[in-house]
Amino acid sequence: MAAASPSVFLLMVNGQVESAQGLEEGISQITSKSQDVRRVLVWNFPIDVTFKSTNPYGWPQIVLSVYGPDVFGNDVVRGYGAVHVPFSPGRHKRTIPMFVPESTSKLQKFTSWFMGRRPEYTDPKVVAQGEGREVTRVRSQGFVTLLFNVVTKDMRKLGYDTGPVDTQGLQGPSLP
Amino acid sequence: MAEVHVIGQIMGATGFSESSLFCKWGIHTGAAWKLLSGVREGQTQVDTPQIGDMAYWSHPIDLHFATKGLQGWPRLHLQVWSQDSFGRCQLAGYGFCHVPSSPGTHHLDCPTWRPLGSWREQLARAFVGGGPQLLHADTIYSGADRYRLHTAAGGTVHLEIGLLLRHFDRYGVEC
């Protein structure tokens, strides 16, 4: 009895959002701004998701939006970032830069700082797209580290070659 | 037909003397290649880095090509521009690199160059801005007629490009 050839491949991702460093006014264990001490934020947030598809176009991306309190206690956006989920099976570590939209006029920068309403994207998915970014000005600040474990099913049977597994011998979760 | 997926990001740029940078990018392929989905060119956001000197764009690239032949393997060409506080744009560098040909994730560092003009134009560029630009953008990725150019080095653009190939082994292509 012949098995039906697969038409769909599966992608399973799990891991955690590990740490962030260098975010402006981020919550850190040490409050003084000394140059020689690392300021690190640890979330250790779990991700566990499975996708299925017939076509790798539109490969999933993780979009992160980081918020934090400002001087007046309002929650303002501290950074957006996005990265494609790696497509070769194995363990992968990705450190992504975060950026914040910036207004062009100095008056608007002051009023948004004062009122606690910073410019933000109405739909954070804009960060995952390339179109429509020509007119935006941003400021990049900070990084977030993510750790992925990727498992795929039937990609090879459908003819896809994802290349060598690039784990680089990663150990368990660790701070950068 | 064999298929190629180019999935990755233009991470950012280092080594440029100006700080507010954006990048116009495009992918040029030969006649045997057909773009099935994705946009072939685009422009990133303008980034002003706060920490360090690397401008980060994190601009996603997701392209799906079908091909009948290996000639004209896709080339990614870049133009890096800087934007000042008045909104004027000035060329910072041109660069190109071939999309990698082996499947998997690759880090690419693409060096850039910019045309120098006469000493008058260089002086004007230092004081007023502007400076010579290429008339035809295809000089960035083709070798013809380059001997006329006198250029200086710009910074480096960093990309992380992942490549997914399909059915290449059916046609006996090893990569």
Coordinates of C-alpha atoms in Angstrom, one line a residue:
Chain A
M1 CA 0.0 0.0 0.0
A2 CA 1.6 3.2 -1.1
A3 CA 1.5 6.2 1.3
A4 CA 0.2 9.5 -0.1
S5 CA 2.9 11.9 -0.8
P6 CA 2.8 14.9 1.6
S7 CA 1.6 18.2 0.3
V8 CA 2.0 20.1 3.5
F9 CA 5.1 20.6 5.7
L10 CA 5.1 21.4 9.4
L11 CA 7.3 23.8 11.4
M12 CA 7.4 23.5 15.1
V13 CA 9.2 26.2 17.1
N14 CA 9.8 26.4 20.8
G15 CA 12.2 28.4 22.8
Q16 CA 12.3 31.4 25.0
V17 CA 12.8 35.1 24.8
E18 CA 16.0 35.2 26.8
S19 CA 17.3 38.6 27.6
A20 CA 17.6 42.2 26.5
Q21 CA 20.4 44.6 27.1
G22 CA 21.1 48.3 26.7
L23 CA 17.4 49.5 26.5
E24 CA 17.1 53.2 27.4
E25 CA 15.8 53.6 30.9
G26 CA 15.2 49.9 31.1
I27 CA 14.6 48.2 34.4
S28 CA 18.0 46.9 35.5
Q29 CA 19.5 45.4 38.6
I30 CA 21.9 48.3 38.9
T31 CA 20.6 51.8 38.6
S32 CA 23.8 53.8 38.3
K33 CA 25.1 54.5 34.8
S34 CA 28.6 53.2 35.2
Q35 CA 30.3 52.2 32.0
D36 CA 31.9 49.0 33.2
V37 CA 28.8 47.1 34.6
R38 CA 26.5 45.1 32.3
R39 CA 22.8 46.1 32.5
V40 CA 20.7 43.1 31.5
L41 CA 17.0 42.4 31.4
V42 CA 15.9 38.8 31.7
W43 CA 12.4 37.7 30.7
N44 CA 12.8 33.9 30.0
F45 CA 9.5 33.9 28.2
P46 CA 8.4 30.6 26.6
I47 CA 7.3 30.3 23.0
D48 CA 5.7 27.2 21.7
V49 CA 4.0 27.2 18.3
T50 CA 3.5 25.0 15.3
F51 CA 2.8 26.2 11.7
K52 CA 1.8 24.3 8.6
S53 CA 2.1 25.6 5.1
T54 CA 2.4 24.6 1.4
N55 CA 4.8 27.3 0.5
P56 CA 7.7 28.9 2.4
Y57 CA 6.8 32.4 1.1
G58 CA 5.7 34.5 4.1
W59 CA 7.9 32.5 6.5
P60 CA 6.9 33.3 10.0
Q61 CA 8.5 36.2 11.8
I62 CA 8.5 37.0 15.5
V63 CA 7.7 40.6 16.2
L64 CA 8.6 42.1 19.5
S65 CA 7.3 45.3 21.1
V66 CA 8.9 46.3 24.3
Y67 CA 7.1 48.8 26.6
G68 CA 8.3 50.4 29.8
P69 CA 7.4 53.3 32.2
D70 CA 8.8 56.7 31.6
V71 CA 9.6 59.4 34.1
F72 CA 5.9 60.2 34.7
G73 CA 4.8 56.6 35.1
N74 CA 3.1 56.2 31.7
D75 CA 3.8 53.1 29.7
V76 CA 5.5 54.1 26.5
V77 CA 7.0 52.0 23.7
R78 CA 10.6 51.3 24.1
G79 CA 11.3 49.3 21.0
Y80 CA 10.1 47.2 18.1
G81 CA 12.0 44.4 16.5
A82 CA 11.3 41.5 14.2
V83 CA 13.2 38.4 13.0
H84 CA 12.4 35.4 10.8
V85 CA 12.1 32.1 12.6
P86 CA 15.1 30.1 11.5
F87 CA 14.2 27.5 8.9
S88 CA 16.9 24.8 9.4
P89 CA 16.2 22.4 12.2
G90 CA 18.2 22.7 15.4
R91 CA 19.0 25.2 18.1
H92 CA 19.5 28.9 17.1
K93 CA 20.3 32.0 19.0
R94 CA 19.3 35.4 17.5
T95 CA 20.1 38.9 18.9
I96 CA 17.9 41.5 17.3
P97 CA 18.1 45.2 17.5
M98 CA 15.1 47.2 18.7
F99 CA 14.0 50.6 17.3
V100 CA 11.5 53.3 18.2
P101 CA 9.7 55.6 15.7
E102 CA 10.8 59.2 16.0
S103 CA 9.0 62.4 15.1
T104 CA 10.9 64.9 13.0
S105 CA 10.0 68.1 14.7
K106 CA 11.6 69.1 18.1
L107 CA 8.4 70.6 19.4
Q108 CA 6.6 67.3 18.8
K109 CA 9.3 65.4 20.5
F110 CA 9.0 67.6 23.6
T111 CA 5.2 67.4 23.7
S112 CA 5.2 63.7 23.3
W113 CA 7.8 63.3 26.1
F114 CA 5.8 65.6 28.3
M115 CA 2.4 64.1 27.7
G116 CA 3.6 60.5 27.7
R117 CA 2.3 59.7 24.2
R118 CA 5.2 58.7 22.1
P119 CA 4.8 57.9 18.4
E120 CA 4.0 54.2 18.0
Y121 CA 2.8 51.9 15.3
T122 CA -1.0 51.3 15.3
D123 CA -0.3 47.8 14.0
P124 CA 2.9 46.3 15.2
K125 CA 2.9 44.0 12.2
V126 CA 4.2 46.9 10.1
V127 CA 7.6 46.0 11.7
A128 CA 7.5 42.6 9.8
Q129 CA 6.8 44.1 6.4
G130 CA 9.1 45.9 4.1
E131 CA 6.5 48.1 2.3
G132 CA 5.7 51.6 3.6
R133 CA 8.8 52.0 5.6
E134 CA 10.4 54.6 3.3
V135 CA 8.8 57.5 5.1
T136 CA 9.5 56.5 8.7
R137 CA 12.3 57.7 10.8
V138 CA 13.4 55.6 13.7
R139 CA 16.0 55.5 16.5
S140 CA 17.6 52.2 17.2
Q141 CA 18.3 51.4 20.8
G142 CA 18.8 48.1 22.6
F143 CA 18.8 44.4 21.7
V144 CA 16.8 41.4 22.6
T145 CA 18.1 37.9 22.5
L146 CA 15.9 34.9 21.5
L147 CA 16.6 31.2 21.5
F148 CA 14.8 28.9 19.0
N149 CA 14.6 25.2 18.7
V150 CA 13.2 24.3 15.3
V151 CA 11.8 21.0 14.1
T152 CA 10.4 20.6 10.6
K153 CA 8.5 17.7 9.0
D154 CA 8.3 16.7 5.4
M155 CA 10.3 19.6 4.0
R156 CA 12.8 17.4 2.4
K157 CA 10.1 15.1 1.0
L158 CA 8.6 18.1 -0.8
G159 CA 12.0 18.9 -2.3
Y160 CA 13.2 21.7 0.0
D161 CA 16.8 21.9 1.0
T162 CA 17.3 24.0 4.1
G163 CA 21.0 23.6 4.3
P164 CA 23.2 22.4 7.2
V165 CA 22.1 22.5 10.8
D166 CA 23.9 25.5 12.3
T167 CA 23.7 25.0 16.0
Q168 CA 27.3 26.0 16.8
G169 CA 27.2 23.8 19.8
L170 CA 24.9 26.0 21.9
Q171 CA 24.5 25.0 25.6
G172 CA 21.5 25.7 27.7
P173 CA 20.0 29.2 28.2
S174 CA 22.6 31.7 29.2
L175 CA 23.0 35.4 29.5
P176 CA 25.0 37.1 26.8
Chain B
M1 CA 11.4 24.2 -12.5
A2 CA 13.7 24.7 -9.6
E3 CA 12.7 27.2 -7.0
V4 CA 14.7 29.5 -4.7
H5 CA 13.4 31.3 -1.6
V6 CA 15.4 34.2 -0.3
I7 CA 14.3 34.9 3.2
G8 CA 16.3 37.3 5.4
Q9 CA 16.9 40.8 6.6
I10 CA 19.0 43.8 5.8
M11 CA 20.4 44.2 9.3
G12 CA 22.1 47.5 9.1
A13 CA 25.3 49.4 8.2
T14 CA 28.5 50.3 9.9
G15 CA 31.5 52.5 9.0
F16 CA 29.7 55.4 7.4
S17 CA 30.6 58.9 8.6
E18 CA 27.0 60.1 8.5
S19 CA 24.6 58.9 11.1
S20 CA 21.0 59.0 9.8
L21 CA 21.1 56.4 7.1
F22 CA 18.6 54.5 4.9
C23 CA 19.1 52.0 2.1
K24 CA 17.5 51.5 -1.2
W25 CA 17.8 47.9 -2.3
G26 CA 16.9 45.8 -5.3
I27 CA 17.4 42.3 -6.7
H28 CA 18.4 41.9 -10.3
T29 CA 18.2 38.5 -11.9
G30 CA 18.9 37.0 -15.4
A31 CA 16.4 36.2 -18.0
A32 CA 15.9 32.6 -16.9
W33 CA 14.5 33.7 -13.5
K34 CA 11.0 34.6 -12.7
L35 CA 9.8 36.3 -9.5
L36 CA 6.8 34.4 -8.2
S37 CA 6.1 36.3 -5.0
G38 CA 7.6 39.1 -3.0
V39 CA 8.7 42.6 -3.9
R40 CA 11.9 42.9 -5.9
E41 CA 13.0 46.3 -4.5
G42 CA 12.4 48.6 -1.7
Q43 CA 13.7 51.2 0.7
T44 CA 14.3 50.9 4.4
Q45 CA 13.4 53.3 7.2
V46 CA 15.8 56.1 8.2
D47 CA 17.7 55.1 11.3
T48 CA 19.6 57.2 13.8
P49 CA 21.5 54.9 16.2
Q50 CA 21.6 55.9 19.8
I51 CA 24.0 53.2 21.0
G52 CA 27.2 52.5 19.0
D53 CA 27.7 53.4 15.4
M54 CA 25.7 50.7 13.6
A55 CA 22.5 51.9 12.0
Y56 CA 19.9 49.1 12.2
W57 CA 17.2 48.7 9.7
S58 CA 16.0 45.1 10.2
H59 CA 14.3 45.3 6.8
P60 CA 12.7 41.9 5.9
I61 CA 13.3 40.4 2.5
D62 CA 11.1 37.5 1.3
L63 CA 11.3 36.5 -2.3
H64 CA 10.3 33.4 -4.2
F65 CA 12.0 32.8 -7.6
A66 CA 11.5 30.0 -10.1
T67 CA 14.3 29.3 -12.5
K68 CA 15.1 27.4 -15.6
G69 CA 18.9 28.0 -15.5
L70 CA 21.8 29.0 -13.3
Q71 CA 22.8 32.0 -15.4
G72 CA 21.9 35.3 -13.9
W73 CA 21.9 34.2 -10.3
P74 CA 20.2 36.9 -8.3
R75 CA 22.3 39.9 -7.3
L76 CA 21.3 42.2 -4.5
H77 CA 22.3 45.8 -5.1
L78 CA 22.2 48.5 -2.5
Q79 CA 22.4 52.3 -2.3
V80 CA 23.0 53.8 1.1
W81 CA 21.9 57.4 1.6
S82 CA 22.1 59.7 4.6
Q83 CA 19.3 62.1 5.5
D84 CA 20.1 65.2 7.5
S85 CA 17.8 67.1 9.9
F86 CA 16.5 69.3 7.0
G87 CA 15.3 66.2 5.1
R88 CA 18.0 66.4 2.4
C89 CA 19.4 63.1 1.1
Q90 CA 23.0 62.6 0.2
L91 CA 24.6 59.5 -1.3
A92 CA 26.8 57.5 1.1
G93 CA 27.6 54.5 -1.0
Y94 CA 26.8 51.9 -3.6
G95 CA 27.3 48.2 -3.2
F96 CA 26.2 44.8 -4.4
C97 CA 26.6 41.2 -3.5
H98 CA 25.4 38.0 -5.1
V99 CA 22.7 36.1 -3.2
P100 CA 24.5 33.0 -1.7
S101 CA 24.2 29.8 -3.7
S102 CA 24.2 27.3 -0.9
P103 CA 21.1 26.7 1.3
G104 CA 21.1 27.8 4.9
T105 CA 21.6 31.1 6.7
H106 CA 24.5 33.4 5.7
H107 CA 25.9 36.6 7.1
L108 CA 26.9 38.9 4.3
D109 CA 29.1 42.0 4.7
C110 CA 28.7 44.1 1.6
P111 CA 31.3 46.8 1.2
T112 CA 30.2 50.1 -0.5
W113 CA 31.9 52.8 -2.6
R114 CA 30.9 56.2 -3.7
P115 CA 32.0 58.2 -6.8
L116 CA 34.5 60.9 -6.2
G117 CA 34.4 63.9 -8.4
S118 CA 36.9 66.5 -9.2
W119 CA 38.5 68.4 -6.3
R120 CA 36.0 71.1 -6.7
E121 CA 33.1 68.7 -6.3
Q122 CA 34.8 67.1 -3.3
L123 CA 35.2 70.5 -1.7
A124 CA 31.6 71.4 -2.4
R125 CA 30.4 68.0 -1.0
A126 CA 32.3 68.7 2.3
F127 CA 30.7 72.1 2.7
V128 CA 27.4 72.1 1.0
G129 CA 26.6 68.4 0.5
G130 CA 25.5 66.7 -2.6
G131 CA 28.1 65.1 -4.8
P132 CA 28.2 63.0 -7.9
Q133 CA 25.8 60.1 -8.3
L134 CA 25.5 57.4 -10.9
L135 CA 23.2 58.1 -13.8
H136 CA 22.4 54.5 -14.5
A137 CA 21.9 52.3 -11.4
D138 CA 22.9 49.1 -13.2
T139 CA 26.5 50.1 -13.1
I140 CA 26.4 49.0 -9.5
Y141 CA 26.0 45.4 -10.3
S142 CA 27.5 45.1 -13.8
G143 CA 31.1 45.2 -14.8
A144 CA 30.9 47.1 -18.0
D145 CA 32.2 50.7 -18.3
R146 CA 33.5 50.8 -14.8
Y147 CA 37.0 51.9 -15.8
R148 CA 35.7 55.4 -16.2
L149 CA 34.9 55.7 -12.5
H150 CA 37.1 57.1 -9.7
T151 CA 35.6 56.1 -6.4
A152 CA 36.3 56.1 -2.6
A153 CA 35.3 53.5 -0.1
G154 CA 32.2 53.9 2.0
G155 CA 31.0 51.8 5.0
T156 CA 29.7 48.2 5.1
V157 CA 26.2 46.9 4.9
H158 CA 25.4 43.8 6.9
L159 CA 22.8 41.3 5.8
E160 CA 21.5 38.0 7.1
I161 CA 20.1 36.1 4.2
G162 CA 18.7 32.6 4.4
L163 CA 18.3 30.5 1.3
L164 CA 15.9 27.7 0.7
L165 CA 16.3 25.7 -2.5
R166 CA 13.8 23.3 -4.0
H167 CA 14.3 20.6 -6.7
F168 CA 17.8 21.5 -7.4
D169 CA 18.9 17.9 -6.9
R170 CA 16.3 16.8 -9.5
Y171 CA 18.3 18.6 -12.1
G172 CA 21.6 17.4 -10.9
V173 CA 22.8 20.7 -9.5
E174 CA 25.0 20.4 -6.5
C175 CA 25.1 23.3 -4.0

